[in-house]
PDB file of C-alpha atoms in Angstrom:
ATOM      1  CA  UNK A   1      25.787 -16.862 -23.461  1.00 49.00           C
ATOM      2  CA  UNK A   2      23.398 -16.078 -20.565  1.00 51.00           C
ATOM      3  CA  UNK A   3      26.449 -14.907 -18.370  1.00 52.00           C
ATOM      4  CA  UNK A   4      27.561 -12.445 -20.981  1.00 56.00           C
ATOM      5  CA  UNK A   5      23.939 -11.011 -21.298  1.00 51.00           C
ATOM      6  CA  UNK A   6      23.955 -10.446 -17.636  1.00 50.00           C
ATOM      7  CA  UNK A   7      27.328  -9.027 -17.301  1.00 53.00           C
ATOM      8  CA  UNK A   8      26.737  -6.762 -20.251  1.00 56.00           C
ATOM      9  CA  UNK A   9      23.587  -5.393 -18.638  1.00 53.00           C
ATOM     10  CA  UNK A  10      25.352  -4.809 -15.324  1.00 53.00           C
ATOM     11  CA  UNK A  11      28.005  -2.644 -17.012  1.00 55.00           C
ATOM     12  CA  UNK A  12      27.297   1.109 -16.776  1.00 50.00           C
ATOM     13  CA  UNK A  13      28.353   2.015 -20.245  1.00 53.00           C
ATOM     14  CA  UNK A  14      25.637  -0.303 -21.507  1.00 52.00           C
ATOM     15  CA  UNK A  15      22.995   1.303 -19.523  1.00 57.00           C
ATOM     16  CA  UNK A  16      20.920   4.330 -19.828  1.00 69.00           C
ATOM     17  CA  UNK A  17      20.052   6.259 -16.799  1.00 73.00           C
ATOM     18  CA  UNK A  18      16.773   7.596 -18.240  1.00 73.00           C
ATOM     19  CA  UNK A  19      15.530   3.972 -18.777  1.00 73.00           C
ATOM     20  CA  UNK A  20      16.359   3.086 -15.013  1.00 73.00           C
ATOM     21  CA  UNK A  21      14.329   6.147 -13.849  1.00 75.00           C
ATOM     22  CA  UNK A  22      11.466   5.432 -16.379  1.00 76.00           C
ATOM     23  CA  UNK A  23      10.973   1.946 -15.537  1.00 77.00           C
ATOM     24  CA  UNK A  24      11.505   2.411 -11.943  1.00 78.00           C
ATOM     25  CA  UNK A  25       8.891   5.205 -11.859  1.00 81.00           C
ATOM     26  CA  UNK A  26       6.203   3.168 -13.331  1.00 84.00           C
ATOM     27  CA  UNK A  27       5.116   1.704 -10.007  1.00 80.00           C
ATOM     28  CA  UNK A  28       5.388   5.214  -8.490  1.00 78.00           C
ATOM     29  CA  UNK A  29       2.693   6.504 -10.816  1.00 88.00           C
ATOM     30  CA  UNK A  30       0.528   3.313 -11.095  1.00 91.00           C
ATOM     31  CA  UNK A  31      -1.055   3.780  -7.723  1.00 91.00           C
ATOM     32  CA  UNK A  32      -1.302   7.575  -7.882  1.00 93.00           C
ATOM     33  CA  UNK A  33      -2.888   7.617 -11.193  1.00 95.00           C
ATOM     34  CA  UNK A  34      -5.403   4.763 -10.957  1.00 95.00           C
ATOM     35  CA  UNK A  35      -6.378   5.550  -7.261  1.00 95.00           C
ATOM     36  CA  UNK A  36      -6.937   9.275  -7.988  1.00 95.00           C
ATOM     37  CA  UNK A  37      -8.656   8.716 -11.368  1.00 96.00           C
ATOM     38  CA  UNK A  38     -10.799   5.566 -10.592  1.00 95.00           C
ATOM     39  CA  UNK A  39     -10.518   5.327  -6.698  1.00 94.00           C
ATOM     40  CA  UNK A  40      -8.920   1.954  -7.149  1.00 95.00           C
ATOM     41  CA  UNK A  41      -6.068  -0.094  -8.689  1.00 94.00           C
ATOM     42  CA  UNK A  42      -6.823  -2.905 -11.104  1.00 95.00           C
ATOM     43  CA  UNK A  43      -6.641  -5.436  -8.064  1.00 94.00           C
ATOM     44  CA  UNK A  44      -9.100  -3.360  -6.046  1.00 94.00           C
ATOM     45  CA  UNK A  45     -11.332  -3.114  -9.093  1.00 95.00           C
ATOM     46  CA  UNK A  46     -11.341  -6.869  -9.443  1.00 95.00           C
ATOM     47  CA  UNK A  47     -12.266  -7.314  -5.903  1.00 95.00           C
ATOM     48  CA  UNK A  48     -15.032  -4.704  -6.051  1.00 95.00           C
ATOM     49  CA  UNK A  49     -13.443  -2.362  -3.529  1.00 95.00           C
ATOM     50  CA  UNK A  50     -12.452   1.174  -3.691  1.00 95.00           C
ATOM     51  CA  UNK A  51     -10.657   4.043  -1.849  1.00 96.00           C
ATOM     52  CA  UNK A  52     -12.836   6.842  -0.228  1.00 96.00           C
ATOM     53  CA  UNK A  53     -12.004   9.789   1.923  1.00 96.00           C
ATOM     54  CA  UNK A  54     -13.183   9.998   5.631  1.00 95.00           C
ATOM     55  CA  UNK A  55     -16.081  11.792   4.281  1.00 95.00           C
ATOM     56  CA  UNK A  56     -16.896   8.815   2.158  1.00 93.00           C
ATOM     57  CA  UNK A  57     -16.412  11.043  -0.926  1.00 95.00           C
ATOM     58  CA  UNK A  58     -13.859  10.259  -3.877  1.00 94.00           C
ATOM     59  CA  UNK A  59     -10.466  10.814  -2.654  1.00 95.00           C
ATOM     60  CA  UNK A  60      -8.545  14.113  -3.665  1.00 96.00           C
ATOM     61  CA  UNK A  61      -4.996  13.949  -5.037  1.00 96.00           C
ATOM     62  CA  UNK A  62      -3.897  15.092  -1.682  1.00 97.00           C
ATOM     63  CA  UNK A  63      -5.405  11.969  -0.056  1.00 97.00           C
ATOM     64  CA  UNK A  64      -3.981   9.527  -2.688  1.00 96.00           C
ATOM     65  CA  UNK A  65      -0.534  11.143  -2.389  1.00 95.00           C
ATOM     66  CA  UNK A  66      -0.334  11.013   1.339  1.00 96.00           C
ATOM     67  CA  UNK A  67      -1.748   7.496   1.252  1.00 95.00           C
ATOM     68  CA  UNK A  68       1.023   6.371  -1.057  1.00 93.00           C
ATOM     69  CA  UNK A  69       3.754   8.367   0.595  1.00 93.00           C
ATOM     70  CA  UNK A  70       5.279   5.265   2.244  1.00 90.00           C
ATOM     71  CA  UNK A  71       5.375   3.331  -0.980  1.00 88.00           C
ATOM     72  CA  UNK A  72       6.687   6.306  -3.065  1.00 87.00           C
ATOM     73  CA  UNK A  73       9.595   6.551  -0.565  1.00 88.00           C
ATOM     74  CA  UNK A  74      10.360   2.703  -0.809  1.00 87.00           C
ATOM     75  CA  UNK A  75      10.226   2.913  -4.664  1.00 83.00           C
ATOM     76  CA  UNK A  76      12.451   5.934  -4.700  1.00 84.00           C
ATOM     77  CA  UNK A  77      14.976   3.953  -2.567  1.00 85.00           C
ATOM     78  CA  UNK A  78      14.830   1.146  -4.938  1.00 82.00           C
ATOM     79  CA  UNK A  79      15.498   3.512  -7.961  1.00 81.00           C
ATOM     80  CA  UNK A  80      18.353   5.010  -5.927  1.00 82.00           C
ATOM     81  CA  UNK A  81      19.750   1.439  -5.318  1.00 80.00           C
ATOM     82  CA  UNK A  82      19.590   0.693  -9.018  1.00 77.00           C
ATOM     83  CA  UNK A  83      21.349   3.919  -9.856  1.00 77.00           C
ATOM     84  CA  UNK A  84      24.139   3.149  -7.349  1.00 75.00           C
ATOM     85  CA  UNK A  85      24.462  -0.392  -8.544  1.00 73.00           C
ATOM     86  CA  UNK A  86      24.847   0.756 -12.246  1.00 72.00           C
ATOM     87  CA  UNK A  87      26.957   3.996 -11.739  1.00 71.00           C
ATOM     88  CA  UNK A  88      28.330   4.278  -8.260  1.00 67.00           C
ATOM     89  CA  UNK A  89      30.967   1.550  -8.314  1.00 56.00           C
ATOM     90  CA  UNK A  90      33.940   1.649 -10.491  1.00 52.00           C
ATOM     91  CA  UNK A  91      35.206  -1.925  -9.474  1.00 54.00           C
ATOM     92  CA  UNK A  92      34.484  -4.440 -12.137  1.00 50.00           C
ATOM     93  CA  UNK A  93      32.027  -7.274 -11.532  1.00 50.00           C
ATOM     94  CA  UNK A  94      34.768  -9.859 -11.961  1.00 45.00           C
ATOM     95  CA  UNK A  95      36.804  -8.275  -9.093  1.00 54.00           C
ATOM     96  CA  UNK A  96      33.771  -8.623  -6.739  1.00 52.00           C
ATOM     97  CA  UNK A  97      33.352 -12.218  -7.921  1.00 53.00           C
ATOM     98  CA  UNK A  98      36.942 -13.180  -6.916  1.00 62.00           C
ATOM     99  CA  UNK A  99      35.879 -12.724  -3.228  1.00 63.00           C
ATOM    100  CA  UNK A 100      32.084 -12.959  -2.796  1.00 61.00           C
ATOM    101  CA  UNK A 101      32.024 -11.640   0.513  1.00 62.00           C
ATOM    102  CA  UNK A 102      33.321  -8.327  -0.654  1.00 62.00           C
ATOM    103  CA  UNK A 103      30.003  -7.848  -2.449  1.00 61.00           C
ATOM    104  CA  UNK A 104      28.340  -7.257   0.809  1.00 65.00           C
ATOM    105  CA  UNK A 105      30.470  -4.206   1.553  1.00 67.00           C
ATOM    106  CA  UNK A 106      29.439  -2.455  -1.598  1.00 71.00           C
ATOM    107  CA  UNK A 107      27.273   0.625  -1.169  1.00 75.00           C
ATOM    108  CA  UNK A 108      24.477  -0.746  -3.345  1.00 73.00           C
ATOM    109  CA  UNK A 109      24.303  -3.919  -1.509  1.00 78.00           C
ATOM    110  CA  UNK A 110      24.295  -2.157   1.877  1.00 81.00           C
ATOM    111  CA  UNK A 111      21.634   0.185   0.645  1.00 82.00           C
ATOM    112  CA  UNK A 112      19.633  -2.779  -0.629  1.00 84.00           C
ATOM    113  CA  UNK A 113      19.791  -4.555   2.637  1.00 86.00           C
ATOM    114  CA  UNK A 114      18.807  -1.337   4.769  1.00 87.00           C
ATOM    115  CA  UNK A 115      15.898  -0.938   2.323  1.00 88.00           C
ATOM    116  CA  UNK A 116      14.737  -4.633   2.582  1.00 89.00           C
ATOM    117  CA  UNK A 117      14.840  -4.378   6.378  1.00 91.00           C
ATOM    118  CA  UNK A 118      12.997  -1.168   6.229  1.00 90.00           C
ATOM    119  CA  UNK A 119      10.407  -2.518   4.077  1.00 91.00           C
ATOM    120  CA  UNK A 120       9.924  -5.538   6.438  1.00 94.00           C
ATOM    121  CA  UNK A 121       9.418  -3.237   9.307  1.00 94.00           C
ATOM    122  CA  UNK A 122       7.136  -0.923   7.448  1.00 93.00           C
ATOM    123  CA  UNK A 123       4.842  -3.949   6.427  1.00 92.00           C
ATOM    124  CA  UNK A 124       4.891  -5.196  10.062  1.00 95.00           C
ATOM    125  CA  UNK A 125       3.563  -1.966  11.160  1.00 95.00           C
ATOM    126  CA  UNK A 126       1.013  -1.847   8.516  1.00 94.00           C
ATOM    127  CA  UNK A 127      -0.085  -5.233   9.471  1.00 95.00           C
ATOM    128  CA  UNK A 128      -0.322  -4.391  13.183  1.00 96.00           C
ATOM    129  CA  UNK A 129      -2.313  -1.250  12.388  1.00 95.00           C
ATOM    130  CA  UNK A 130      -4.682  -3.320  10.225  1.00 93.00           C
ATOM    131  CA  UNK A 131      -5.371  -5.946  12.670  1.00 95.00           C
ATOM    132  CA  UNK A 132      -5.813  -3.524  15.705  1.00 95.00           C
ATOM    133  CA  UNK A 133      -8.022  -0.870  13.965  1.00 93.00           C
ATOM    134  CA  UNK A 134     -11.818  -1.274  14.310  1.00 93.00           C
ATOM    135  CA  UNK A 135     -12.300   0.110  10.828  1.00 90.00           C
ATOM    136  CA  UNK A 136      -9.483  -2.205   9.440  1.00 90.00           C
ATOM    137  CA  UNK A 137      -7.309   0.811   8.329  1.00 93.00           C
ATOM    138  CA  UNK A 138      -3.616   0.456   7.774  1.00 93.00           C
ATOM    139  CA  UNK A 139      -0.990   3.089   8.457  1.00 94.00           C
ATOM    140  CA  UNK A 140      -1.132   4.339   4.841  1.00 94.00           C
ATOM    141  CA  UNK A 141      -5.062   4.650   5.129  1.00 95.00           C
ATOM    142  CA  UNK A 142      -4.646   6.786   8.272  1.00 95.00           C
ATOM    143  CA  UNK A 143      -1.939   8.902   6.776  1.00 95.00           C
ATOM    144  CA  UNK A 144      -4.103   9.639   3.648  1.00 96.00           C
ATOM    145  CA  UNK A 145      -7.390   9.752   5.682  1.00 96.00           C
ATOM    146  CA  UNK A 146      -8.892   7.036   3.581  1.00 96.00           C
ATOM    147  CA  UNK A 147     -11.006   4.043   3.841  1.00 94.00           C
ATOM    148  CA  UNK A 148     -11.157   0.979   1.564  1.00 94.00           C
ATOM    149  CA  UNK A 149     -14.832   0.059   1.138  1.00 95.00           C
ATOM    150  CA  UNK A 150     -16.810  -2.323  -0.723  1.00 93.00           C
ATOM    151  CA  UNK A 151     -18.127  -0.786  -4.091  1.00 80.00           C
ATOM    152  CA  UNK A 152     -21.792  -0.464  -4.362  1.00 74.00           C
ATOM    153  CA  UNK A 153     -23.012  -1.076  -7.868  1.00 57.00           C
TER     154      UNK A 153
END
């Protein structure tokens, strides 16, 4: 049944830590590799925009790394939550289901709620920076000393 598939996936002995880290890391490297190599992600390429340094040159790896530091931290937090969910709690899933409110006191759920609140605040700050900057730079653009510009063909 679907319930068995879900509960089997949730049990630590059925999981592989390497797979969690591997699949959780894909978004970490997506931005770093594409933005460094091509100056844009697939979405930016489709829109005809790209990332440049303040000198209007292709960004260095340092620019890209600093530009994505906020998102790298968020993704690392997500991986940590996934690992905590799979390996950090020895209580069975059925015990948690007997009193659903106990679920909110588990470390993984607390971590997830804190991460979700942090992401909301970060995106709100990003939006404020974007809307108040004369060059339309978000916080991550300022950290990485980059601009997003229309690609000239």
